[in-house]
């Protein structure tokens, strides 16, 4: 019997690096979260989890050659989500070279899993909203500030607004400064997404909202529309791209 194929999949975001192993396509939980730039922690996973391939997407730092050489020497296939790997979708984005690798991964992560148009929202440091039609064509998307960024910037760019933590919003409007900030900063993201979704729905009648990212659990309770929640869609998409490539070429 052949030994299981195991990949290490790494998503370097602006708030943190998320990593998980996949054995024969199944994600091994829990997902590890380390500081962005801590490639030594990723190297520890490579050693401890006995992986054959590693893929990373990054919107921040990349591993130095010291790490990639070490992994190659140990016999791993080392892949980054750059132009060398074939993507499972066509795209209308005019600047594919600068399109965030995390955005590419979430779009890929829905291919084969969904057969309707979808708006994929990744709520992290920034909120990205990416539109894919029912034929898996990527039509484009938007970037706006994430929840933490909104709360922090209101504090940093005013004289009187405190820095508040994210939390539970109890009403549609706030009755204190803290609530007003929370409702504007956190629920405001939900209203923004619902507004865009409603406009797009007039063209894409089968549109489905997909939600992922570190702040997805904070936002999920407040939607008035149906939401498909994929907690680790960047990682799923990366593993899909890697597995397809490795099965064909290696
Ligand atoms: N363990 C955690 N460490 C840091 N942020 C977390 C954690 N769990 C949830 N979060 C939330 O996730 C958000 C970042 O989401 P994430 O998808 O990781 O962002 P990015 O892809 O930009 O790194 C933070 O703003 C924070 O509110
Ligand atoms: C928009 C982003 C900052 C989101 O990153 P994140 O919030 O997940 O850390 C990232 O996808 C990025 O740097 N994009 C480059 C520009 C583009 O996508 O066109
Ligand atoms: K994001």
PDB file of C-alpha atoms and ligand atoms in Angstrom:
ATOM      1  CA  UNK A   1       0.000   0.000   0.000  1.00  0.00           C
ATOM      2  CA  UNK A   2       1.381   3.472  -0.848  1.00  0.00           C
ATOM      3  CA  UNK A   3       2.093   5.798   2.086  1.00  0.00           C
ATOM      4  CA  UNK A   4      -0.270   8.738   2.520  1.00  0.00           C
ATOM      5  CA  UNK A   5       0.624  11.944   0.701  1.00  0.00           C
ATOM      6  CA  UNK A   6       1.024  14.804   3.126  1.00  0.00           C
ATOM      7  CA  UNK A   7       1.257  18.513   2.292  1.00  0.00           C
ATOM      8  CA  UNK A   8       2.035  21.478   4.501  1.00  0.00           C
ATOM      9  CA  UNK A   9      -0.011  24.488   3.447  1.00  0.00           C
ATOM     10  CA  UNK A  10       0.936  27.960   4.670  1.00  0.00           C
ATOM     11  CA  UNK A  11      -0.979  31.250   4.365  1.00  0.00           C
ATOM     12  CA  UNK A  12       1.055  34.325   5.279  1.00  0.00           C
ATOM     13  CA  UNK A  13      -1.362  37.186   5.973  1.00  0.00           C
ATOM     14  CA  UNK A  14      -0.767  40.664   7.342  1.00  0.00           C
ATOM     15  CA  UNK A  15      -1.983  39.723  10.856  1.00  0.00           C
ATOM     16  CA  UNK A  16      -0.495  36.258  11.109  1.00  0.00           C
ATOM     17  CA  UNK A  17       0.589  33.075   9.386  1.00  0.00           C
ATOM     18  CA  UNK A  18      -1.830  30.164   9.316  1.00  0.00           C
ATOM     19  CA  UNK A  19      -0.596  26.650   8.533  1.00  0.00           C
ATOM     20  CA  UNK A  20      -2.061  23.158   8.369  1.00  0.00           C
ATOM     21  CA  UNK A  21      -1.075  19.743   7.091  1.00  0.00           C
ATOM     22  CA  UNK A  22      -3.304  17.869   4.649  1.00  0.00           C
ATOM     23  CA  UNK A  23      -3.152  14.091   4.477  1.00  0.00           C
ATOM     24  CA  UNK A  24      -4.670  12.672   1.287  1.00  0.00           C
ATOM     25  CA  UNK A  25      -6.705  15.851   0.874  1.00  0.00           C
ATOM     26  CA  UNK A  26      -7.997  15.920   4.478  1.00  0.00           C
ATOM     27  CA  UNK A  27      -7.009  18.891   6.624  1.00  0.00           C
ATOM     28  CA  UNK A  28      -5.419  17.965   9.948  1.00  0.00           C
ATOM     29  CA  UNK A  29      -6.820  20.245  12.636  1.00  0.00           C
ATOM     30  CA  UNK A  30      -6.144  22.413  14.509  1.00  0.00           C
ATOM     31  CA  UNK A  31      -4.719  25.048  12.167  1.00  0.00           C
ATOM     32  CA  UNK A  32      -1.493  26.499  13.587  1.00  0.00           C
ATOM     33  CA  UNK A  33      -1.244  30.267  13.886  1.00  0.00           C
ATOM     34  CA  UNK A  34       2.195  31.854  14.205  1.00  0.00           C
ATOM     35  CA  UNK A  35       3.620  35.354  13.823  1.00  0.00           C
ATOM     36  CA  UNK A  36       4.105  36.359  10.191  1.00  0.00           C
ATOM     37  CA  UNK A  37       7.790  35.926   9.445  1.00  0.00           C
ATOM     38  CA  UNK A  38       8.290  33.064  11.910  1.00  0.00           C
ATOM     39  CA  UNK A  39       9.554  30.599   9.305  1.00  0.00           C
ATOM     40  CA  UNK A  40      11.374  28.693  12.001  1.00  0.00           C
ATOM     41  CA  UNK A  41       7.966  27.642  13.407  1.00  0.00           C
ATOM     42  CA  UNK A  42       6.958  26.490   9.923  1.00  0.00           C
ATOM     43  CA  UNK A  43      10.234  24.593   9.649  1.00  0.00           C
ATOM     44  CA  UNK A  44       9.311  22.854  12.925  1.00  0.00           C
ATOM     45  CA  UNK A  45       6.054  21.687  11.324  1.00  0.00           C
ATOM     46  CA  UNK A  46       7.936  20.441   8.254  1.00  0.00           C
ATOM     47  CA  UNK A  47      10.140  18.321  10.520  1.00  0.00           C
ATOM     48  CA  UNK A  48       7.478  17.078  12.922  1.00  0.00           C
ATOM     49  CA  UNK A  49       4.675  16.321  10.484  1.00  0.00           C
ATOM     50  CA  UNK A  50       6.672  14.341   7.908  1.00  0.00           C
ATOM     51  CA  UNK A  51       5.387  16.273   4.894  1.00  0.00           C
ATOM     52  CA  UNK A  52       6.335  15.639   1.249  1.00  0.00           C
ATOM     53  CA  UNK A  53       5.360  19.019  -0.185  1.00  0.00           C
ATOM     54  CA  UNK A  54       5.033  22.554   1.105  1.00  0.00           C
ATOM     55  CA  UNK A  55       3.105  25.378  -0.546  1.00  0.00           C
ATOM     56  CA  UNK A  56       2.845  28.926   0.704  1.00  0.00           C
ATOM     57  CA  UNK A  57       0.908  31.983  -0.348  1.00  0.00           C
ATOM     58  CA  UNK A  58       2.021  35.318   0.977  1.00  0.00           C
ATOM     59  CA  UNK A  59       0.795  38.900   1.045  1.00  0.00           C
ATOM     60  CA  UNK A  60       3.637  39.854   3.391  1.00  0.00           C
ATOM     61  CA  UNK A  61       7.057  38.232   3.782  1.00  0.00           C
ATOM     62  CA  UNK A  62       8.562  35.253   1.951  1.00  0.00           C
ATOM     63  CA  UNK A  63      10.828  32.551   3.401  1.00  0.00           C
ATOM     64  CA  UNK A  64      14.517  33.247   2.863  1.00  0.00           C
ATOM     65  CA  UNK A  65      16.444  30.945   0.564  1.00  0.00           C
ATOM     66  CA  UNK A  66      18.047  29.388   3.655  1.00  0.00           C
ATOM     67  CA  UNK A  67      14.670  27.828   4.502  1.00  0.00           C
ATOM     68  CA  UNK A  68      13.627  26.833   1.010  1.00  0.00           C
ATOM     69  CA  UNK A  69      17.068  25.252   0.378  1.00  0.00           C
ATOM     70  CA  UNK A  70      16.793  23.331   3.639  1.00  0.00           C
ATOM     71  CA  UNK A  71      13.367  21.956   2.697  1.00  0.00           C
ATOM     72  CA  UNK A  72      14.497  21.036  -0.813  1.00  0.00           C
ATOM     73  CA  UNK A  73      17.564  19.260   0.603  1.00  0.00           C
ATOM     74  CA  UNK A  74      15.259  17.254   2.859  1.00  0.00           C
ATOM     75  CA  UNK A  75      13.496  16.051  -0.318  1.00  0.00           C
ATOM     76  CA  UNK A  76      10.373  18.229  -0.169  1.00  0.00           C
ATOM     77  CA  UNK A  77       8.648  19.745  -3.159  1.00  0.00           C
ATOM     78  CA  UNK A  78       8.592  23.485  -2.389  1.00  0.00           C
ATOM     79  CA  UNK A  79       5.939  25.608  -4.125  1.00  0.00           C
ATOM     80  CA  UNK A  80       4.900  29.222  -3.853  1.00  0.00           C
ATOM     81  CA  UNK A  81       1.655  30.522  -5.301  1.00  0.00           C
ATOM     82  CA  UNK A  82       3.256  32.515  -8.077  1.00  0.00           C
ATOM     83  CA  UNK A  83       2.744  32.408 -11.831  1.00  0.00           C
ATOM     84  CA  UNK A  84       4.347  28.961 -12.191  1.00  0.00           C
ATOM     85  CA  UNK A  85       1.380  27.030 -10.796  1.00  0.00           C
ATOM     86  CA  UNK A  86      -1.675  26.627 -13.032  1.00  0.00           C
ATOM     87  CA  UNK A  87      -4.877  28.096 -11.588  1.00  0.00           C
ATOM     88  CA  UNK A  88      -8.237  26.355 -11.924  1.00  0.00           C
ATOM     89  CA  UNK A  89     -10.082  29.480 -13.088  1.00  0.00           C
ATOM     90  CA  UNK A  90     -10.083  32.169 -15.778  1.00  0.00           C
ATOM     91  CA  UNK A  91      -9.771  35.763 -14.635  1.00  0.00           C
ATOM     92  CA  UNK A  92     -10.833  39.264 -15.670  1.00  0.00           C
ATOM     93  CA  UNK A  93      -8.474  40.934 -13.156  1.00  0.00           C
ATOM     94  CA  UNK A  94      -6.200  43.326 -15.033  1.00  0.00           C
ATOM     95  CA  UNK A  95      -3.237  43.042 -12.676  1.00  0.00           C
ATOM     96  CA  UNK A  96      -2.910  39.314 -11.949  1.00  0.00           C
ATOM     97  CA  UNK A  97       0.716  39.920 -10.908  1.00  0.00           C
ATOM     98  CA  UNK A  98      -0.401  42.081  -8.012  1.00  0.00           C
ATOM     99  CA  UNK A  99      -3.629  40.248  -7.130  1.00  0.00           C
ATOM    100  CA  UNK A 100      -3.188  39.030  -3.545  1.00  0.00           C
ATOM    101  CA  UNK A 101      -2.199  35.374  -3.378  1.00  0.00           C
ATOM    102  CA  UNK A 102      -4.733  34.878  -0.575  1.00  0.00           C
ATOM    103  CA  UNK A 103      -7.446  36.107  -2.947  1.00  0.00           C
ATOM    104  CA  UNK A 104      -6.288  33.713  -5.662  1.00  0.00           C
ATOM    105  CA  UNK A 105      -6.416  30.887  -3.120  1.00  0.00           C
ATOM    106  CA  UNK A 106      -9.970  31.596  -1.918  1.00  0.00           C
ATOM    107  CA  UNK A 107     -11.247  31.728  -5.486  1.00  0.00           C
ATOM    108  CA  UNK A 108      -9.505  28.411  -6.241  1.00  0.00           C
ATOM    109  CA  UNK A 109     -10.928  26.959  -3.028  1.00  0.00           C
ATOM    110  CA  UNK A 110     -14.498  27.324  -4.308  1.00  0.00           C
ATOM    111  CA  UNK A 111     -13.846  25.739  -7.724  1.00  0.00           C
ATOM    112  CA  UNK A 112     -15.382  22.276  -7.848  1.00  0.00           C
ATOM    113  CA  UNK A 113     -17.105  22.869  -4.510  1.00  0.00           C
ATOM    114  CA  UNK A 114     -19.658  25.379  -5.804  1.00  0.00           C
ATOM    115  CA  UNK A 115     -21.680  25.589  -8.996  1.00  0.00           C
ATOM    116  CA  UNK A 116     -23.306  28.991  -8.511  1.00  0.00           C
ATOM    117  CA  UNK A 117     -22.005  32.542  -8.685  1.00  0.00           C
ATOM    118  CA  UNK A 118     -20.387  33.504  -5.379  1.00  0.00           C
ATOM    119  CA  UNK A 119     -19.119  36.529  -3.514  1.00  0.00           C
ATOM    120  CA  UNK A 120     -16.180  35.368  -1.414  1.00  0.00           C
ATOM    121  CA  UNK A 121     -15.484  37.563   1.585  1.00  0.00           C
ATOM    122  CA  UNK A 122     -12.211  37.132   3.463  1.00  0.00           C
ATOM    123  CA  UNK A 123     -12.362  39.148   6.681  1.00  0.00           C
ATOM    124  CA  UNK A 124      -8.781  39.585   7.877  1.00  0.00           C
ATOM    125  CA  UNK A 125      -6.541  42.655   8.246  1.00  0.00           C
ATOM    126  CA  UNK A 126      -8.424  43.885   5.197  1.00  0.00           C
ATOM    127  CA  UNK A 127     -11.797  42.688   3.976  1.00  0.00           C
ATOM    128  CA  UNK A 128     -11.634  41.351   0.438  1.00  0.00           C
ATOM    129  CA  UNK A 129     -14.814  40.626  -1.526  1.00  0.00           C
ATOM    130  CA  UNK A 130     -14.208  38.572  -4.665  1.00  0.00           C
ATOM    131  CA  UNK A 131     -16.818  37.766  -7.291  1.00  0.00           C
ATOM    132  CA  UNK A 132     -16.789  34.513  -9.263  1.00  0.00           C
ATOM    133  CA  UNK A 133     -19.475  33.568 -11.772  1.00  0.00           C
ATOM    134  CA  UNK A 134     -21.152  30.163 -12.022  1.00  0.00           C
ATOM    135  CA  UNK A 135     -18.642  29.097 -14.705  1.00  0.00           C
ATOM    136  CA  UNK A 136     -15.727  29.707 -12.315  1.00  0.00           C
ATOM    137  CA  UNK A 137     -14.669  32.944 -14.002  1.00  0.00           C
ATOM    138  CA  UNK A 138     -13.151  35.452 -11.581  1.00  0.00           C
ATOM    139  CA  UNK A 139     -14.738  38.825 -12.325  1.00  0.00           C
ATOM    140  CA  UNK A 140     -12.898  41.009  -9.797  1.00  0.00           C
ATOM    141  CA  UNK A 141     -13.346  42.227  -6.271  1.00  0.00           C
ATOM    142  CA  UNK A 142     -12.959  44.938  -3.660  1.00  0.00           C
ATOM    143  CA  UNK A 143     -10.577  45.672  -0.815  1.00  0.00           C
ATOM    144  CA  UNK A 144     -11.631  47.595   2.279  1.00  0.00           C
ATOM    145  CA  UNK A 145     -10.361  47.999   5.849  1.00  0.00           C
ATOM    146  CA  UNK A 146     -10.822  45.071   8.230  1.00  0.00           C
ATOM    147  CA  UNK A 147     -12.627  45.288  11.568  1.00  0.00           C
ATOM    148  CA  UNK A 148      -9.488  45.764  13.691  1.00  0.00           C
ATOM    149  CA  UNK A 149      -8.111  48.297  11.219  1.00  0.00           C
ATOM    150  CA  UNK A 150     -11.367  50.317  11.369  1.00  0.00           C
ATOM    151  CA  UNK A 151     -11.429  50.382  15.158  1.00  0.00           C
ATOM    152  CA  UNK A 152      -7.743  51.212  15.409  1.00  0.00           C
ATOM    153  CA  UNK A 153      -7.784  53.944  12.788  1.00  0.00           C
ATOM    154  CA  UNK A 154     -10.819  55.694  14.340  1.00  0.00           C
ATOM    155  CA  UNK A 155      -8.837  55.814  17.605  1.00  0.00           C
ATOM    156  CA  UNK A 156      -5.588  56.912  15.963  1.00  0.00           C
ATOM    157  CA  UNK A 157      -7.089  59.605  13.736  1.00  0.00           C
ATOM    158  CA  UNK A 158      -9.339  61.354  16.255  1.00  0.00           C
ATOM    159  CA  UNK A 159      -8.847  63.173  19.545  1.00  0.00           C
ATOM    160  CA  UNK A 160     -11.649  61.551  21.524  1.00  0.00           C
ATOM    161  CA  UNK A 161     -12.354  58.078  20.299  1.00  0.00           C
ATOM    162  CA  UNK A 162     -11.058  55.284  22.519  1.00  0.00           C
ATOM    163  CA  UNK A 163      -9.556  52.081  21.213  1.00  0.00           C
ATOM    164  CA  UNK A 164     -12.128  49.370  21.776  1.00  0.00           C
ATOM    165  CA  UNK A 165     -12.007  45.616  21.477  1.00  0.00           C
ATOM    166  CA  UNK A 166     -14.192  43.718  19.048  1.00  0.00           C
ATOM    167  CA  UNK A 167     -17.148  42.086  20.782  1.00  0.00           C
ATOM    168  CA  UNK A 168     -20.852  41.381  20.745  1.00  0.00           C
ATOM    169  CA  UNK A 169     -23.103  43.990  19.181  1.00  0.00           C
ATOM    170  CA  UNK A 170     -26.454  44.060  20.936  1.00  0.00           C
ATOM    171  CA  UNK A 171     -28.479  46.391  18.749  1.00  0.00           C
ATOM    172  CA  UNK A 172     -28.435  48.104  15.370  1.00  0.00           C
ATOM    173  CA  UNK A 173     -27.509  51.481  16.828  1.00  0.00           C
ATOM    174  CA  UNK A 174     -25.165  52.190  19.717  1.00  0.00           C
ATOM    175  CA  UNK A 175     -26.205  54.015  22.893  1.00  0.00           C
ATOM    176  CA  UNK A 176     -22.669  54.758  24.110  1.00  0.00           C
ATOM    177  CA  UNK A 177     -19.388  55.736  22.487  1.00  0.00           C
ATOM    178  CA  UNK A 178     -18.087  52.199  22.871  1.00  0.00           C
ATOM    179  CA  UNK A 179     -21.213  50.668  21.329  1.00  0.00           C
ATOM    180  CA  UNK A 180     -21.296  53.252  18.533  1.00  0.00           C
ATOM    181  CA  UNK A 181     -17.721  52.371  17.596  1.00  0.00           C
ATOM    182  CA  UNK A 182     -18.358  48.653  17.821  1.00  0.00           C
ATOM    183  CA  UNK A 183     -21.523  48.835  15.757  1.00  0.00           C
ATOM    184  CA  UNK A 184     -19.951  51.098  13.140  1.00  0.00           C
ATOM    185  CA  UNK A 185     -16.648  49.213  12.961  1.00  0.00           C
ATOM    186  CA  UNK A 186     -17.933  45.645  13.181  1.00  0.00           C
ATOM    187  CA  UNK A 187     -21.542  45.699  11.958  1.00  0.00           C
ATOM    188  CA  UNK A 188     -20.515  48.264   9.331  1.00  0.00           C
ATOM    189  CA  UNK A 189     -18.551  45.512   7.585  1.00  0.00           C
ATOM    190  CA  UNK A 190     -21.678  43.335   7.488  1.00  0.00           C
ATOM    191  CA  UNK A 191     -23.787  46.168   6.050  1.00  0.00           C
ATOM    192  CA  UNK A 192     -21.120  46.880   3.429  1.00  0.00           C
ATOM    193  CA  UNK A 193     -21.055  43.254   2.314  1.00  0.00           C
ATOM    194  CA  UNK A 194     -24.846  42.957   2.309  1.00  0.00           C
ATOM    195  CA  UNK A 195     -25.065  46.159   0.247  1.00  0.00           C
ATOM    196  CA  UNK A 196     -22.635  44.886  -2.370  1.00  0.00           C
ATOM    197  CA  UNK A 197     -24.272  41.452  -2.357  1.00  0.00           C
ATOM    198  CA  UNK A 198     -27.716  42.995  -2.959  1.00  0.00           C
ATOM    199  CA  UNK A 199     -26.449  45.027  -5.930  1.00  0.00           C
ATOM    200  CA  UNK A 200     -24.669  42.041  -7.473  1.00  0.00           C
ATOM    201  CA  UNK A 201     -27.717  39.830  -6.983  1.00  0.00           C
ATOM    202  CA  UNK A 202     -29.590  41.824  -9.635  1.00  0.00           C
ATOM    203  CA  UNK A 203     -27.096  40.501 -12.216  1.00  0.00           C
ATOM    204  CA  UNK A 204     -26.093  37.145 -10.674  1.00  0.00           C
ATOM    205  CA  UNK A 205     -29.430  35.697  -9.599  1.00  0.00           C
ATOM    206  CA  UNK A 206     -27.886  32.556  -8.070  1.00  0.00           C
ATOM    207  CA  UNK A 207     -25.273  34.475  -6.040  1.00  0.00           C
ATOM    208  CA  UNK A 208     -24.129  32.829  -2.805  1.00  0.00           C
ATOM    209  CA  UNK A 209     -22.183  34.593  -0.060  1.00  0.00           C
ATOM    210  CA  UNK A 210     -19.077  32.758   1.183  1.00  0.00           C
ATOM    211  CA  UNK A 211     -17.339  33.922   4.347  1.00  0.00           C
ATOM    212  CA  UNK A 212     -13.847  33.164   5.623  1.00  0.00           C
ATOM    213  CA  UNK A 213     -10.968  34.837   7.500  1.00  0.00           C
ATOM    214  CA  UNK A 214      -9.994  35.432  11.107  1.00  0.00           C
ATOM    215  CA  UNK A 215     -12.893  37.811  11.754  1.00  0.00           C
ATOM    216  CA  UNK A 216     -15.549  35.618  10.103  1.00  0.00           C
ATOM    217  CA  UNK A 217     -16.864  34.307  13.473  1.00  0.00           C
ATOM    218  CA  UNK A 218     -17.283  37.910  14.693  1.00  0.00           C
ATOM    219  CA  UNK A 219     -19.400  38.847  11.674  1.00  0.00           C
ATOM    220  CA  UNK A 220     -21.340  35.643  10.997  1.00  0.00           C
ATOM    221  CA  UNK A 221     -24.129  36.169  13.583  1.00  0.00           C
ATOM    222  CA  UNK A 222     -25.147  39.522  12.088  1.00  0.00           C
ATOM    223  CA  UNK A 223     -25.957  38.647   8.473  1.00  0.00           C
ATOM    224  CA  UNK A 224     -29.551  38.785   7.326  1.00  0.00           C
ATOM    225  CA  UNK A 225     -28.727  36.687   4.234  1.00  0.00           C
ATOM    226  CA  UNK A 226     -27.667  33.061   3.919  1.00  0.00           C
ATOM    227  CA  UNK A 227     -23.915  32.625   4.449  1.00  0.00           C
ATOM    228  CA  UNK A 228     -21.763  29.654   3.517  1.00  0.00           C
ATOM    229  CA  UNK A 229     -18.963  29.583   6.072  1.00  0.00           C
ATOM    230  CA  UNK A 230     -15.574  28.089   5.169  1.00  0.00           C
ATOM    231  CA  UNK A 231     -13.245  28.798   8.120  1.00  0.00           C
ATOM    232  CA  UNK A 232      -9.974  28.019   6.283  1.00  0.00           C
ATOM    233  CA  UNK A 233     -10.720  28.683   2.643  1.00  0.00           C
ATOM    234  CA  UNK A 234      -7.248  30.069   1.807  1.00  0.00           C
ATOM    235  CA  UNK A 235      -5.667  26.842   3.065  1.00  0.00           C
ATOM    236  CA  UNK A 236      -8.222  24.657   1.256  1.00  0.00           C
ATOM    237  CA  UNK A 237      -7.606  26.503  -2.009  1.00  0.00           C
ATOM    238  CA  UNK A 238      -3.839  26.267  -1.679  1.00  0.00           C
ATOM    239  CA  UNK A 239      -4.022  22.536  -1.057  1.00  0.00           C
ATOM    240  CA  UNK A 240      -6.291  22.123  -4.062  1.00  0.00           C
ATOM    241  CA  UNK A 241      -3.865  23.992  -6.350  1.00  0.00           C
ATOM    242  CA  UNK A 242      -0.884  22.028  -4.998  1.00  0.00           C
ATOM    243  CA  UNK A 243      -2.554  18.603  -5.166  1.00  0.00           C
ATOM    244  CA  UNK A 244      -3.740  19.139  -8.737  1.00  0.00           C
ATOM    245  CA  UNK A 245      -0.234  20.137  -9.813  1.00  0.00           C
ATOM    246  CA  UNK A 246       1.581  17.357  -7.960  1.00  0.00           C
ATOM    247  CA  UNK A 247      -0.802  14.659  -9.235  1.00  0.00           C
ATOM    248  CA  UNK A 248      -0.213  15.768 -12.833  1.00  0.00           C
ATOM    249  CA  UNK A 249       3.498  16.557 -12.817  1.00  0.00           C
ATOM    250  CA  UNK A 250       5.315  14.668 -10.083  1.00  0.00           C
TER     251      UNK A 250
HETATM  252  N1  LIG B   1      -5.384  34.025  17.434  1.00  0.00           N
HETATM  253  C1  LIG B   1      -5.590  35.156  16.763  1.00  0.00           C
HETATM  254  N2  LIG B   1      -4.569  36.016  16.571  1.00  0.00           N
HETATM  255  C2  LIG B   1      -4.747  37.157  15.881  1.00  0.00           C
HETATM  256  N3  LIG B   1      -5.939  37.528  15.352  1.00  0.00           N
HETATM  257  C3  LIG B   1      -6.978  36.705  15.511  1.00  0.00           C
HETATM  258  C4  LIG B   1      -6.858  35.483  16.211  1.00  0.00           C
HETATM  259  N4  LIG B   1      -8.062  34.875  16.178  1.00  0.00           N
HETATM  260  C5  LIG B   1      -8.896  35.683  15.497  1.00  0.00           C
HETATM  261  N5  LIG B   1      -8.259  36.799  15.117  1.00  0.00           N
HETATM  262  C6  LIG B   1      -8.879  37.885  14.349  1.00  0.00           C
HETATM  263  O1  LIG B   1      -8.503  37.642  13.015  1.00  0.00           O
HETATM  264  C7  LIG B   1      -8.177  38.857  12.367  1.00  0.00           C
HETATM  265  C8  LIG B   1      -7.115  38.589  11.323  1.00  0.00           C
HETATM  266  O2  LIG B   1      -7.637  37.640  10.423  1.00  0.00           O
HETATM  267  P1  LIG B   1      -6.689  36.831   9.444  1.00  0.00           P
HETATM  268  O3  LIG B   1      -7.586  36.161   8.479  1.00  0.00           O
HETATM  269  O4  LIG B   1      -5.742  35.978  10.202  1.00  0.00           O
HETATM  270  O5  LIG B   1      -5.913  38.041   8.797  1.00  0.00           O
HETATM  271  P2  LIG B   1      -4.709  38.108   7.773  1.00  0.00           P
HETATM  272  O6  LIG B   1      -5.038  37.123   6.686  1.00  0.00           O
HETATM  273  O7  LIG B   1      -4.731  39.510   7.351  1.00  0.00           O
HETATM  274  O8  LIG B   1      -3.450  37.731   8.504  1.00  0.00           O
HETATM  275  C9  LIG B   1      -7.697  39.798  13.461  1.00  0.00           C
HETATM  276  O9  LIG B   1      -8.072  41.106  13.133  1.00  0.00           O
HETATM  277  C10 LIG B   1      -8.406  39.299  14.708  1.00  0.00           C
HETATM  278  O10 LIG B   1      -9.558  40.083  14.983  1.00  0.00           O
HETATM  279  C1  LIG B   2      -5.844  42.927   0.113  1.00  0.00           C
HETATM  280  C2  LIG B   2      -4.809  42.219   0.960  1.00  0.00           C
HETATM  281  C3  LIG B   2      -3.994  43.238   1.762  1.00  0.00           C
HETATM  282  C4  LIG B   2      -5.550  41.283   1.953  1.00  0.00           C
HETATM  283  O1  LIG B   2      -4.608  40.708   2.823  1.00  0.00           O
HETATM  284  P1  LIG B   2      -4.975  40.305   4.338  1.00  0.00           P
HETATM  285  O2  LIG B   2      -5.933  41.298   4.861  1.00  0.00           O
HETATM  286  O3  LIG B   2      -5.659  38.943   4.257  1.00  0.00           O
HETATM  287  O4  LIG B   2      -3.701  40.203   5.093  1.00  0.00           O
HETATM  288  C5  LIG B   2      -3.882  41.303   0.066  1.00  0.00           C
HETATM  289  O5  LIG B   2      -4.668  40.414  -0.681  1.00  0.00           O
HETATM  290  C6  LIG B   2      -3.016  42.126  -0.861  1.00  0.00           C
HETATM  291  O6  LIG B   2      -1.989  42.639  -0.449  1.00  0.00           O
HETATM  292  N1  LIG B   2      -3.444  42.250  -2.151  1.00  0.00           N
HETATM  293  C7  LIG B   2      -2.685  42.943  -3.161  1.00  0.00           C
HETATM  294  C8  LIG B   2      -3.544  43.799  -4.044  1.00  0.00           C
HETATM  295  C9  LIG B   2      -4.598  43.037  -4.841  1.00  0.00           C
HETATM  296  O7  LIG B   2      -5.116  42.015  -4.385  1.00  0.00           O
HETATM  297  O8  LIG B   2      -4.921  43.485  -5.970  1.00  0.00           O
HETATM  298  K1  LIG B   3      -8.304  39.344   3.823  1.00  0.00           K
END
